[in-house]
mmCIF file of C-alpha atoms in Angstrom:
data_model
loop_
_atom_site.group_PDB
_atom_site.id
_atom_site.type_symbol
_atom_site.label_atom_id
_atom_site.label_comp_id
_atom_site.label_asym_id
_atom_site.label_seq_id
_atom_site.Cartn_x
_atom_site.Cartn_y
_atom_site.Cartn_z
ATOM 1 C CA GLY A 15 -1.345 -2.790 16.496
ATOM 2 C CA PRO A 16 -5.026 -3.712 15.998
ATOM 3 C CA THR A 17 -7.282 -1.106 14.391
ATOM 4 C CA ARG A 18 -10.368 -2.196 16.324
ATOM 5 C CA LYS A 19 -11.011 -3.092 19.937
ATOM 6 C CA MET A 20 -12.261 -6.643 20.399
ATOM 7 C CA PRO A 21 -14.516 -7.411 23.379
ATOM 8 C CA LEU A 22 -13.306 -9.326 26.441
ATOM 9 C CA THR A 23 -15.566 -12.198 25.376
ATOM 10 C CA ALA A 24 -14.100 -12.483 21.841
ATOM 11 C CA SER A 25 -13.508 -16.104 20.839
ATOM 12 C CA ALA A 26 -10.848 -17.673 18.609
ATOM 13 C CA MET A 27 -13.483 -17.791 15.865
ATOM 14 C CA ASP A 28 -14.111 -14.030 16.190
ATOM 15 C CA PHE A 29 -10.436 -13.290 15.539
ATOM 16 C CA PHE A 30 -10.217 -15.804 12.669
ATOM 17 C CA GLN A 31 -13.299 -14.294 11.027
ATOM 18 C CA LEU A 32 -11.648 -10.901 10.858
ATOM 19 C CA PHE A 33 -9.817 -12.454 7.891
ATOM 20 C CA VAL A 34 -12.105 -15.297 6.791
ATOM 21 C CA PRO A 35 -15.662 -14.014 7.413
ATOM 22 C CA ASP A 36 -18.896 -15.889 6.759
ATOM 23 C CA ASN A 37 -19.414 -14.294 3.332
ATOM 24 C CA VAL A 38 -16.097 -15.851 2.174
ATOM 25 C CA LEU A 39 -17.131 -19.239 3.578
ATOM 26 C CA LYS A 40 -20.566 -18.945 1.927
ATOM 27 C CA ASN A 41 -18.845 -18.305 -1.409
ATOM 28 C CA MET A 42 -16.810 -21.505 -0.899
ATOM 29 C CA VAL A 43 -20.103 -23.356 -0.349
ATOM 30 C CA VAL A 44 -21.620 -21.944 -3.564
ATOM 31 C CA GLN A 45 -18.528 -22.574 -5.684
ATOM 32 C CA THR A 46 -18.032 -26.123 -4.330
ATOM 33 C CA ASN A 47 -21.655 -27.014 -5.126
ATOM 34 C CA MET A 48 -21.358 -25.475 -8.603
ATOM 35 C CA TYR A 49 -18.188 -27.444 -9.314
ATOM 36 C CA ALA A 50 -19.758 -30.694 -8.050
ATOM 37 C CA LYS A 51 -22.773 -30.181 -10.334
ATOM 38 C CA LYS A 52 -20.620 -29.452 -13.389
ATOM 39 C CA TYR A 53 -18.271 -32.350 -12.614
ATOM 40 C CA GLN A 54 -21.174 -34.787 -12.429
ATOM 41 C CA GLU A 55 -22.691 -33.463 -15.655
ATOM 42 C CA ARG A 56 -19.413 -34.249 -17.371
ATOM 43 C CA PHE A 57 -18.338 -37.482 -15.700
ATOM 44 C CA GLY A 58 -21.591 -39.014 -14.493
ATOM 45 C CA SER A 59 -23.791 -38.545 -11.455
ATOM 46 C CA ASP A 60 -22.548 -39.174 -7.931
ATOM 47 C CA ASP A 61 -25.439 -40.579 -5.898
ATOM 48 C CA ALA A 62 -23.513 -40.135 -2.631
ATOM 49 C CA TRP A 63 -23.162 -36.377 -3.130
ATOM 50 C CA ILE A 64 -25.447 -33.903 -1.360
ATOM 51 C CA ASP A 65 -24.873 -30.154 -1.636
ATOM 52 C CA VAL A 66 -22.540 -28.936 1.075
ATOM 53 C CA THR A 67 -23.838 -26.474 3.696
ATOM 54 C CA LEU A 68 -22.127 -23.610 5.560
ATOM 55 C CA THR A 69 -21.997 -25.698 8.749
ATOM 56 C CA GLU A 70 -20.308 -28.565 6.863
ATOM 57 C CA MET A 71 -17.833 -26.162 5.221
ATOM 58 C CA LYS A 72 -16.810 -24.829 8.631
ATOM 59 C CA ALA A 73 -16.379 -28.404 9.890
ATOM 60 C CA PHE A 74 -14.330 -29.249 6.776
ATOM 61 C CA LEU A 75 -11.980 -26.333 7.526
ATOM 62 C CA GLY A 76 -11.876 -27.378 11.176
ATOM 63 C CA TYR A 77 -10.654 -30.869 10.300
ATOM 64 C CA MET A 78 -7.934 -29.436 8.049
ATOM 65 C CA ILE A 79 -6.822 -26.900 10.649
ATOM 66 C CA SER A 80 -6.561 -29.678 13.257
ATOM 67 C CA THR A 81 -3.572 -31.072 11.307
ATOM 68 C CA SER A 82 -1.641 -27.868 12.139
ATOM 69 C CA ILE A 83 -1.779 -28.786 15.829
ATOM 70 C CA HIS A 84 -1.340 -32.562 15.805
ATOM 71 C CA HIS A 85 0.726 -32.858 12.561
ATOM 72 C CA CYS A 86 -0.859 -36.138 11.539
ATOM 73 C CA GLU A 87 0.438 -37.817 8.401
ATOM 74 C CA SER A 88 -2.967 -37.464 6.725
ATOM 75 C CA VAL A 89 -6.127 -35.627 7.711
ATOM 76 C CA LEU A 90 -7.918 -38.968 7.239
ATOM 77 C CA SER A 91 -5.981 -40.295 10.255
ATOM 78 C CA ILE A 92 -8.603 -38.558 12.415
ATOM 79 C CA TRP A 93 -11.050 -41.381 11.599
ATOM 80 C CA SER A 94 -8.456 -44.178 11.875
ATOM 81 C CA SER A 95 -7.722 -46.361 14.878
ATOM 82 C CA GLY A 96 -4.043 -45.364 14.895
ATOM 83 C CA PHE A 97 -1.947 -42.944 16.913
ATOM 84 C CA TYR A 98 -3.412 -39.798 15.289
ATOM 85 C CA SER A 99 -7.064 -40.789 15.620
ATOM 86 C CA ASN A 100 -9.282 -38.204 17.298
ATOM 87 C CA LYS A 101 -12.632 -39.631 18.330
ATOM 88 C CA SER A 102 -13.726 -36.381 19.978
ATOM 89 C CA ILE A 103 -14.028 -34.627 16.604
ATOM 90 C CA ALA A 104 -14.430 -37.639 14.274
ATOM 91 C CA LEU A 105 -18.128 -37.983 15.135
ATOM 92 C CA ILE A 106 -19.112 -34.590 13.680
ATOM 93 C CA MET A 107 -18.736 -35.766 10.085
ATOM 94 C CA THR A 108 -18.171 -39.177 8.517
ATOM 95 C CA GLN A 109 -14.937 -39.871 6.680
ATOM 96 C CA SER A 110 -16.792 -40.563 3.420
ATOM 97 C CA ARG A 111 -18.596 -37.205 3.630
ATOM 98 C CA PHE A 112 -15.326 -35.393 4.330
ATOM 99 C CA GLU A 113 -13.685 -37.069 1.332
ATOM 100 C CA LYS A 114 -16.583 -36.041 -0.904
ATOM 101 C CA ILE A 115 -16.241 -32.389 0.125
ATOM 102 C CA LEU A 116 -12.470 -32.617 -0.356
ATOM 103 C CA LYS A 117 -13.006 -34.022 -3.858
ATOM 104 C CA TYR A 118 -15.227 -31.131 -4.983
ATOM 105 C CA PHE A 119 -13.850 -28.294 -2.832
ATOM 106 C CA HIS A 120 -13.381 -25.079 -4.850
ATOM 107 C CA ILE A 121 -13.096 -21.335 -4.305
ATOM 108 C CA VAL A 122 -13.588 -20.472 -7.988
ATOM 109 C CA ALA A 123 -15.387 -23.232 -9.848
ATOM 110 C CA PHE A 124 -14.946 -21.991 -13.428
ATOM 111 C CA ARG A 125 -12.442 -19.938 -15.340
ATOM 112 C CA SER A 126 -13.900 -16.795 -16.915
ATOM 113 C CA SER A 127 -12.998 -15.832 -20.478
ATOM 114 C CA GLN A 128 -11.102 -12.734 -19.248
ATOM 115 C CA THR A 129 -8.943 -14.663 -16.771
ATOM 116 C CA THR A 130 -5.284 -15.001 -17.671
ATOM 117 C CA HIS A 131 -3.795 -15.316 -14.163
ATOM 118 C CA SER A 132 -2.618 -18.787 -13.250
ATOM 119 C CA LEU A 133 -3.863 -18.333 -9.673
ATOM 120 C CA TYR A 134 -7.426 -17.572 -10.766
ATOM 121 C CA LYS A 135 -8.779 -20.424 -8.608
ATOM 122 C CA ILE A 136 -7.568 -18.731 -5.433
ATOM 123 C CA GLN A 137 -6.979 -15.056 -6.274
ATOM 124 C CA PRO A 138 -10.396 -13.831 -4.959
ATOM 125 C CA PHE A 139 -9.626 -15.458 -1.609
ATOM 126 C CA LEU A 140 -6.109 -13.940 -1.486
ATOM 127 C CA ASP A 141 -7.588 -10.497 -2.283
ATOM 128 C CA SER A 142 -10.192 -10.879 0.473
ATOM 129 C CA LEU A 143 -7.508 -12.012 2.918
ATOM 130 C CA GLN A 144 -5.357 -9.004 2.028
ATOM 131 C CA ASN A 145 -8.274 -6.638 2.669
ATOM 132 C CA GLY A 146 -8.733 -8.286 6.060
ATOM 133 C CA PHE A 147 -5.052 -7.866 6.938
ATOM 134 C CA ASP A 148 -5.106 -4.195 5.867
ATOM 135 C CA SER A 149 -8.273 -3.300 7.770
ATOM 136 C CA ALA A 150 -7.534 -5.215 11.008
ATOM 137 C CA PHE A 151 -3.926 -4.215 11.689
ATOM 138 C CA ARG A 152 -1.665 -1.167 11.511
ATOM 139 C CA PRO A 153 1.978 -2.323 11.222
ATOM 140 C CA SER A 154 4.984 -0.737 12.892
ATOM 141 C CA GLN A 155 7.454 1.364 10.925
ATOM 142 C CA ALA A 156 9.998 -1.465 10.658
ATOM 143 C CA GLN A 157 9.048 -4.381 8.396
ATOM 144 C CA VAL A 158 10.863 -7.313 6.804
ATOM 145 C CA LEU A 159 10.560 -8.879 3.328
ATOM 146 C CA HIS A 160 11.350 -12.596 3.392
ATOM 147 C CA GLU A 161 10.216 -16.145 2.665
ATOM 148 C CA PRO A 162 8.582 -17.697 5.738
ATOM 149 C CA LEU A 163 9.424 -21.261 6.731
ATOM 150 C CA ILE A 164 6.790 -23.400 5.042
ATOM 151 C CA ASP A 165 8.811 -26.540 4.407
ATOM 152 C CA GLU A 166 7.677 -30.036 5.282
ATOM 153 C CA ASP A 167 7.486 -30.907 8.958
ATOM 154 C CA PRO A 168 10.743 -32.838 9.676
ATOM 155 C CA VAL A 169 8.970 -35.337 11.951
ATOM 156 C CA PHE A 170 6.465 -36.053 9.195
ATOM 157 C CA ILE A 171 9.208 -36.507 6.582
ATOM 158 C CA ALA A 172 11.055 -38.909 8.880
ATOM 159 C CA THR A 173 7.989 -41.175 8.991
ATOM 160 C CA CYS A 174 7.490 -41.237 5.206
ATOM 161 C CA THR A 175 8.681 -44.151 3.121
ATOM 162 C CA GLU A 176 10.839 -43.502 0.040
ATOM 163 C CA ARG A 177 7.899 -44.386 -2.188
ATOM 164 C CA GLU A 178 5.641 -41.831 -0.469
ATOM 165 C CA LEU A 179 8.300 -39.130 -0.791
ATOM 166 C CA ARG A 180 8.702 -39.832 -4.521
ATOM 167 C CA LYS A 181 4.952 -39.541 -5.014
ATOM 168 C CA ARG A 182 4.826 -36.089 -3.390
ATOM 169 C CA LYS A 183 5.145 -33.351 -5.974
ATOM 170 C CA LYS A 184 7.717 -30.610 -5.583
ATOM 171 C CA ARG A 185 6.229 -27.271 -4.588
ATOM 172 C CA LYS A 186 5.591 -25.190 -7.712
ATOM 173 C CA PHE A 187 5.488 -21.769 -6.110
ATOM 174 C CA SER A 188 7.443 -19.421 -3.886
ATOM 175 C CA LEU A 189 5.666 -17.595 -1.049
ATOM 176 C CA TRP A 190 6.987 -14.192 0.070
ATOM 177 C CA VAL A 191 5.666 -11.910 2.798
ATOM 178 C CA ARG A 192 5.976 -8.383 4.173
ATOM 179 C CA GLN A 193 5.994 -8.801 7.936
ATOM 180 C CA CYS A 194 5.787 -6.378 10.863
ATOM 181 C CA SER A 195 9.026 -6.952 12.770
ATOM 182 C CA SER A 196 7.600 -5.694 16.086
ATOM 183 C CA THR A 197 4.749 -8.206 16.319
ATOM 184 C CA GLY A 198 5.319 -10.841 13.604
ATOM 185 C CA PHE A 199 1.997 -9.955 11.927
ATOM 186 C CA ILE A 200 2.186 -10.754 8.200
ATOM 187 C CA CYS A 201 0.904 -7.659 6.385
ATOM 188 C CA GLN A 202 1.038 -8.909 2.808
ATOM 189 C CA ILE A 203 1.468 -12.170 0.895
ATOM 190 C CA TYR A 204 2.927 -12.557 -2.587
ATOM 191 C CA VAL A 205 2.841 -15.865 -4.455
ATOM 192 C CA HIS A 206 5.231 -16.407 -7.366
ATOM 193 C CA LEU A 207 4.247 -19.375 -9.497
ATOM 194 C CA LYS A 208 6.579 -21.634 -11.401
ATOM 195 C CA GLU A 209 5.157 -21.063 -14.872
ATOM 196 C CA GLY A 210 6.951 -23.954 -16.538
ATOM 197 C CA SER A 211 10.695 -24.252 -17.004
ATOM 198 C CA GLY A 212 11.197 -20.932 -18.819
ATOM 199 C CA ALA A 213 13.238 -17.915 -17.747
ATOM 200 C CA ASP A 214 10.433 -16.684 -15.464
ATOM 201 C CA GLY A 215 10.123 -19.950 -13.557
ATOM 202 C CA LEU A 216 10.896 -20.544 -9.899
ATOM 203 C CA ASP A 217 14.441 -21.730 -10.669
ATOM 204 C CA ALA A 218 15.170 -18.357 -12.255
ATOM 205 C CA LEU A 219 13.621 -16.609 -9.269
ATOM 206 C CA LYS A 220 16.210 -18.171 -6.974
ATOM 207 C CA ASN A 221 19.104 -16.929 -9.112
ATOM 208 C CA LYS A 222 18.107 -13.596 -10.627
ATOM 209 C CA PRO A 223 18.015 -10.503 -8.384
ATOM 210 C CA GLN A 224 15.752 -8.660 -10.860
ATOM 211 C CA LEU A 225 12.989 -11.177 -10.188
ATOM 212 C CA HIS A 226 13.448 -10.715 -6.454
ATOM 213 C CA SER A 227 13.177 -6.979 -7.132
ATOM 214 C CA MET A 228 9.809 -7.612 -8.812
ATOM 215 C CA VAL A 229 8.670 -9.528 -5.716
ATOM 216 C CA ALA A 230 9.746 -6.642 -3.454
ATOM 217 C CA LYS A 231 7.850 -4.077 -5.547
ATOM 218 C CA SER A 232 4.713 -6.216 -5.423
ATOM 219 C CA LEU A 233 4.947 -6.593 -1.640
ATOM 220 C CA CYS A 234 5.437 -2.838 -1.134
ATOM 221 C CA GLN A 235 2.856 -1.551 -3.614
ATOM 222 C CA ASN A 236 0.607 -0.387 -0.743
ATOM 223 C CA ALA A 237 3.436 0.984 1.401
ATOM 224 C CA SER A 238 4.191 4.213 -0.495
ATOM 225 C CA GLY A 239 4.378 7.480 1.451
ATOM 226 C CA LYS A 240 4.164 5.885 4.908
ATOM 227 C CA ASN A 241 7.852 6.254 5.895
ATOM 228 C CA TYR A 242 8.213 2.505 6.433
ATOM 229 C CA ILE A 243 11.683 1.051 6.967
ATOM 230 C CA ILE A 244 11.975 -2.198 4.997
ATOM 231 C CA PHE A 245 14.659 -4.757 5.914
ATOM 232 C CA THR A 246 15.735 -7.081 3.114
ATOM 233 C CA GLY A 247 17.966 -10.085 2.565
ATOM 234 C CA PRO A 248 20.842 -10.288 0.050
ATOM 235 C CA SER A 249 18.694 -11.507 -2.847
ATOM 236 C CA ILE A 250 16.508 -8.349 -2.758
ATOM 237 C CA THR A 251 19.064 -5.704 -1.724
ATOM 238 C CA SER A 252 20.152 -3.492 -4.639
ATOM 239 C CA LEU A 253 20.965 0.188 -5.165
ATOM 240 C CA ASN A 254 18.432 0.643 -7.985
ATOM 241 C CA LEU A 255 15.568 -0.835 -5.957
ATOM 242 C CA PHE A 256 16.384 1.194 -2.837
ATOM 243 C CA GLU A 257 16.593 4.426 -4.857
ATOM 244 C CA GLU A 258 13.230 3.647 -6.461
ATOM 245 C CA PHE A 259 11.681 2.952 -3.049
ATOM 246 C CA GLU A 260 13.118 6.198 -1.645
ATOM 247 C CA LYS A 261 11.192 8.183 -4.268
ATOM 248 C CA GLN A 262 8.020 6.508 -2.957
ATOM 249 C CA GLY A 263 8.745 7.395 0.679
ATOM 250 C CA ILE A 264 9.920 3.870 1.571
ATOM 251 C CA TYR A 265 13.289 3.541 3.305
ATOM 252 C CA CYS A 266 15.441 0.421 3.330
ATOM 253 C CA CYS A 267 18.196 -1.422 5.125
ATOM 254 C CA GLY A 268 19.529 -4.567 3.506
ATOM 255 C CA LEU A 269 22.308 -7.120 3.815
ATOM 256 C CA LEU A 270 24.461 -7.172 0.693
ATOM 257 C CA SER A 271 26.174 -10.199 -0.858
ATOM 258 C CA THR A 272 28.604 -10.006 -3.761
ATOM 259 C CA ARG A 273 27.321 -13.437 -4.852
ATOM 260 C CA LYS A 274 23.540 -13.061 -4.439
ATOM 261 C CA SER A 275 22.879 -9.306 -4.701
ATOM 262 C CA ASP A 276 22.626 -7.012 -7.716
ATOM 263 C CA CYS A 277 25.721 -4.848 -7.093
ATOM 264 C CA THR A 278 25.182 -2.541 -10.077
ATOM 265 C CA GLY A 279 26.267 1.030 -9.282
ATOM 266 C CA LEU A 280 28.193 0.154 -6.119
ATOM 267 C CA PRO A 281 31.909 1.029 -5.749
ATOM 268 C CA PRO A 282 34.106 -2.057 -6.393
ATOM 269 C CA SER A 283 36.536 -0.983 -3.651
ATOM 270 C CA MET A 284 33.814 -1.657 -1.054
ATOM 271 C CA LEU A 285 32.949 -5.049 -2.500
ATOM 272 C CA ASN A 286 36.464 -6.460 -2.177
ATOM 273 C CA ASN A 287 37.733 -7.693 1.177
ATOM 274 C CA SER A 288 40.605 -5.741 2.700
ATOM 275 C CA GLU A 289 43.959 -7.555 2.623
ATOM 276 C CA THR A 290 45.132 -5.980 5.879
ATOM 277 C CA PRO A 291 43.944 -7.844 9.007
ATOM 278 C CA GLN A 292 41.036 -6.180 10.792
ATOM 279 C CA SER A 293 39.724 -6.353 14.330
ATOM 280 C CA ARG A 294 36.104 -7.123 15.175
ATOM 281 C CA GLY A 295 33.863 -4.075 15.012
ATOM 282 C CA GLN A 296 35.906 -2.150 12.427
ATOM 283 C CA TYR A 297 33.977 -0.760 9.455
ATOM 284 C CA ARG A 298 34.290 1.364 6.328
ATOM 285 C CA ILE A 299 31.595 3.630 4.855
ATOM 286 C CA ARG A 300 30.909 5.116 1.416
ATOM 287 C CA MET A 301 28.001 7.494 0.819
ATOM 288 C CA LYS A 302 26.013 8.756 -2.150
ATOM 289 C CA GLY A 303 23.271 11.192 -1.194
ATOM 290 C CA ASN A 304 21.187 9.519 1.510
ATOM 291 C CA MET A 305 22.494 6.061 0.622
ATOM 292 C CA SER A 306 25.255 4.474 2.704
ATOM 293 C CA LEU A 307 27.265 1.354 1.941
ATOM 294 C CA ILE A 308 28.762 -0.119 5.118
ATOM 295 C CA CYS A 309 31.431 -2.825 5.223
ATOM 296 C CA TRP A 310 31.606 -4.142 8.806
ATOM 297 C CA TYR A 311 34.000 -6.814 10.083
ATOM 298 C CA ASN A 312 33.019 -9.495 12.628
ATOM 299 C CA LYS A 313 34.929 -12.738 11.959
ATOM 300 C CA GLY A 314 34.170 -11.975 8.314
ATOM 301 C CA HIS A 315 33.076 -9.050 6.156
ATOM 302 C CA PHE A 316 29.396 -8.038 6.230
ATOM 303 C CA ARG A 317 28.056 -5.378 3.873
ATOM 304 C CA PHE A 318 24.906 -3.338 4.387
ATOM 305 C CA LEU A 319 23.140 -0.868 2.104
ATOM 306 C CA THR A 320 20.811 1.645 3.775
ATOM 307 C CA ASN A 321 19.131 5.017 3.450
ATOM 308 C CA ALA A 322 17.150 4.621 6.695
ATOM 309 C CA TYR A 323 19.974 5.146 9.211
ATOM 310 C CA SER A 324 22.800 7.651 9.483
ATOM 311 C CA PRO A 325 26.145 5.841 9.113
ATOM 312 C CA VAL A 326 27.707 7.988 11.849
ATOM 313 C CA GLN A 327 25.203 6.827 14.485
ATOM 314 C CA GLN A 328 26.798 4.197 16.692
ATOM 315 C CA GLY A 329 25.241 0.909 17.740
ATOM 316 C CA VAL A 330 26.399 -2.277 19.401
ATOM 317 C CA ILE A 331 25.992 -6.017 18.856
ATOM 318 C CA ILE A 332 25.919 -8.003 22.101
ATOM 319 C CA LYS A 333 27.391 -11.510 21.881
ATOM 320 C CA ARG A 334 27.086 -14.007 24.717
ATOM 321 C CA LYS A 335 30.803 -14.906 24.705
ATOM 322 C CA SER A 336 32.445 -11.880 23.093
ATOM 323 C CA GLY A 337 30.529 -9.163 24.905
ATOM 324 C CA GLU A 338 29.783 -5.884 23.088
ATOM 325 C CA ILE A 339 31.014 -5.382 19.521
ATOM 326 C CA PRO A 340 30.785 -1.814 18.125
ATOM 327 C CA CYS A 341 28.964 -1.285 14.836
ATOM 328 C CA PRO A 342 26.936 1.345 12.964
ATOM 329 C CA LEU A 343 23.310 1.690 14.124
ATOM 330 C CA ALA A 344 22.085 0.228 10.802
ATOM 331 C CA VAL A 345 23.873 -3.076 11.567
ATOM 332 C CA GLU A 346 22.391 -3.245 15.082
ATOM 333 C CA ALA A 347 18.879 -2.529 13.748
ATOM 334 C CA PHE A 348 19.190 -5.134 11.003
ATOM 335 C CA ALA A 349 20.336 -7.824 13.452
ATOM 336 C CA ALA A 350 17.578 -6.973 15.957
ATOM 337 C CA HIS A 351 14.705 -7.053 13.465
ATOM 338 C CA LEU A 352 15.878 -10.181 11.654
ATOM 339 C CA SER A 353 16.358 -12.046 14.940
ATOM 340 C CA TYR A 354 12.729 -11.303 15.829
ATOM 341 C CA ILE A 355 11.566 -12.783 12.531
ATOM 342 C CA CYS A 356 13.678 -15.891 13.218
ATOM 343 C CA LYS A 357 11.970 -16.247 16.600
ATOM 344 C CA TYR A 358 8.596 -15.878 14.879
ATOM 345 C CA ASP A 359 9.484 -18.619 12.390
ATOM 346 C CA ASP A 360 10.643 -20.908 15.200
ATOM 347 C CA LYS A 361 7.411 -20.376 17.127
ATOM 348 C CA TYR A 362 4.747 -20.255 14.419
ATOM 349 C CA SER A 363 6.046 -22.228 11.412
ATOM 350 C CA LYS A 364 5.261 -25.506 13.175
ATOM 351 C CA TYR A 365 1.570 -24.556 13.146
ATOM 352 C CA PHE A 366 1.182 -24.671 9.375
ATOM 353 C CA ILE A 367 -1.494 -27.074 8.130
ATOM 354 C CA SER A 368 0.085 -30.484 7.438
ATOM 355 C CA HIS A 369 -2.284 -31.464 4.600
ATOM 356 C CA LYS A 370 -0.286 -31.412 1.343
ATOM 357 C CA PRO A 371 -2.522 -31.628 -1.750
ATOM 358 C CA ASN A 372 -1.092 -32.082 -5.236
ATOM 359 C CA LYS A 373 -2.909 -29.091 -6.759
ATOM 360 C CA THR A 374 -0.880 -25.882 -6.485
ATOM 361 C CA TRP A 375 -3.848 -23.606 -5.772
ATOM 362 C CA GLN A 376 -4.869 -25.817 -2.855
ATOM 363 C CA GLN A 377 -1.328 -25.779 -1.443
ATOM 364 C CA VAL A 378 -1.376 -21.957 -1.577
ATOM 365 C CA PHE A 379 -4.846 -21.893 0.025
ATOM 366 C CA TRP A 380 -3.859 -23.978 3.062
ATOM 367 C CA PHE A 381 -0.659 -21.970 3.562
ATOM 368 C CA ALA A 382 -2.739 -18.760 3.407
ATOM 369 C CA ILE A 383 -5.224 -20.160 5.943
ATOM 370 C CA SER A 384 -2.296 -21.049 8.247
ATOM 371 C CA ILE A 385 -0.959 -17.479 8.003
ATOM 372 C CA ALA A 386 -4.459 -16.098 8.718
ATOM 373 C CA ILE A 387 -4.687 -18.201 11.916
ATOM 374 C CA ASN A 388 -1.221 -17.071 13.057
ATOM 375 C CA ASN A 389 -2.235 -13.446 12.420
ATOM 376 C CA ALA A 390 -5.498 -14.022 14.310
ATOM 377 C CA TYR A 391 -3.518 -15.316 17.298
ATOM 378 C CA ILE A 392 -1.219 -12.261 17.219
ATOM 379 C CA LEU A 393 -4.274 -9.982 17.349
ATOM 380 C CA TYR A 394 -5.708 -12.121 20.158
ATOM 381 C CA LYS A 395 -2.485 -11.739 22.195
ATOM 382 C CA MET A 396 -2.691 -7.945 21.761
ATOM 383 C CA SER A 397 -6.353 -7.810 22.851
ATOM 384 C CA GLU A 398 -7.993 -7.655 26.269
ATOM 385 C CA ALA A 399 -9.483 -11.109 25.617
ATOM 386 C CA TYR A 400 -6.001 -12.611 26.062
ATOM 387 C CA HIS A 401 -5.839 -11.399 29.675
ATOM 388 C CA VAL A 402 -9.053 -13.341 30.380
ATOM 389 C CA THR A 403 -8.281 -16.722 28.769
ATOM 390 C CA ARG A 404 -4.487 -16.619 28.070
ATOM 391 C CA TYR A 405 -4.455 -19.350 25.411
ATOM 392 C CA SER A 406 -1.143 -20.565 23.992
ATOM 393 C CA ARG A 407 -0.878 -20.853 20.192
ATOM 394 C CA ALA A 408 -1.713 -24.570 20.358
ATOM 395 C CA GLN A 409 -4.702 -23.955 22.679
ATOM 396 C CA PHE A 410 -5.936 -21.165 20.400
ATOM 397 C CA GLY A 411 -5.793 -23.560 17.426
ATOM 398 C CA GLU A 412 -7.626 -26.297 19.323
ATOM 399 C CA ARG A 413 -10.283 -23.821 20.425
ATOM 400 C CA LEU A 414 -10.745 -22.623 16.826
ATOM 401 C CA VAL A 415 -11.122 -26.212 15.572
ATOM 402 C CA LYS A 416 -13.799 -26.950 18.159
ATOM 403 C CA GLU A 417 -15.670 -23.740 17.348
ATOM 404 C CA LEU A 418 -15.593 -24.499 13.615
ATOM 405 C CA LEU A 419 -16.894 -27.997 14.336
ATOM 406 C CA GLY A 420 -19.638 -26.611 16.554
ATOM 407 C CA LEU A 421 -18.308 -28.424 19.633
ATOM 408 C CA GLU A 422 -17.787 -25.242 21.634
ATOM 409 C CA ASP A 423 -20.107 -22.354 22.299
ATOM 410 C CA THR A 424 -18.246 -19.107 21.544
ATOM 411 C CA SER A 425 -19.721 -17.404 24.610
ATOM 412 C CA PRO A 426 -17.347 -16.865 27.586
ATOM 413 C CA SER A 427 -19.332 -19.066 29.961
ATOM 414 C CA HIS A 428 -18.208 -22.251 28.165
#
């Protein structure tokens, strides 16, 4: 849960600024103004440009965040006369001023000579966000490594013409997270860039378990020695990775696939389906030290690799039509924790910012901001402030937008 107690009067902005404080916003102001100055020195002066202020930067973020609630086709629709227009917030800043800030917006204006990382334009922000996640929240023992749902909003895609869809660039990165399965709080973000079409590109990432293993190690680099139980999907699950994690005091439970997983070191007899017919709930087990390989049958064979649960401990899967199906405890735990993450995705993925820029670093930035807001809402729901105001996720987002735009006083009397 939260590491600090927030007051009863805490606003949506207070929770958001646990992760995106004023010093981060002030740096965006400085870097944006630096980039605008350099851009104009190179390409000619822009008489319409005036240095952006902290108040304007907050309003700029507010306009962008508003697209996560109303899912408008373009953030510029706010100033239009169409269905997505929003006169209540459109008066805070003119459309032309917003477009100017959008044109020059930067987190890191210039590349230093020592920089080799492709995400240099956003890495300082991701590092700051990670520090905020680490200091504000203590996760439960059980956590999940997965890719959150960040695909295009289906309603938005349905309204796009074929020409607009062709113009939109394919996402050039993969976003992975380590997520607390008790609350849904995202503890760590890892971005894997598509560095061209070589062997290390995103296409290879989808096919090669060793690259997924690299992602898992990056996500768990701060988890050593804390006795966490990490649940993984088939692409990450492997004997070598789990044994390496065990040496670091990290325990695992993962679904295994003969097609997607790295099955090196696993007994072939457990990877082949039994020819004799089996009844639901039957399972076989092979052990090596603390590691157990479970083959469980439920209208098909499901394999699990774990060193976090004893294979002799019994559990049960409850199906609406079939009733209770016996299984090892590891299978029950895996199903329970993954179902929570699915519920989280169903509830929160629709609140990702709809703005889709062409630049990869900006796409990553708006996804990271969306995750920060979702995390802020989770902390809000676990605080005493929730029992006073009881905002839904949509209301929390609307409140945050108004506070960023300066339309709402953050004191409790308003």
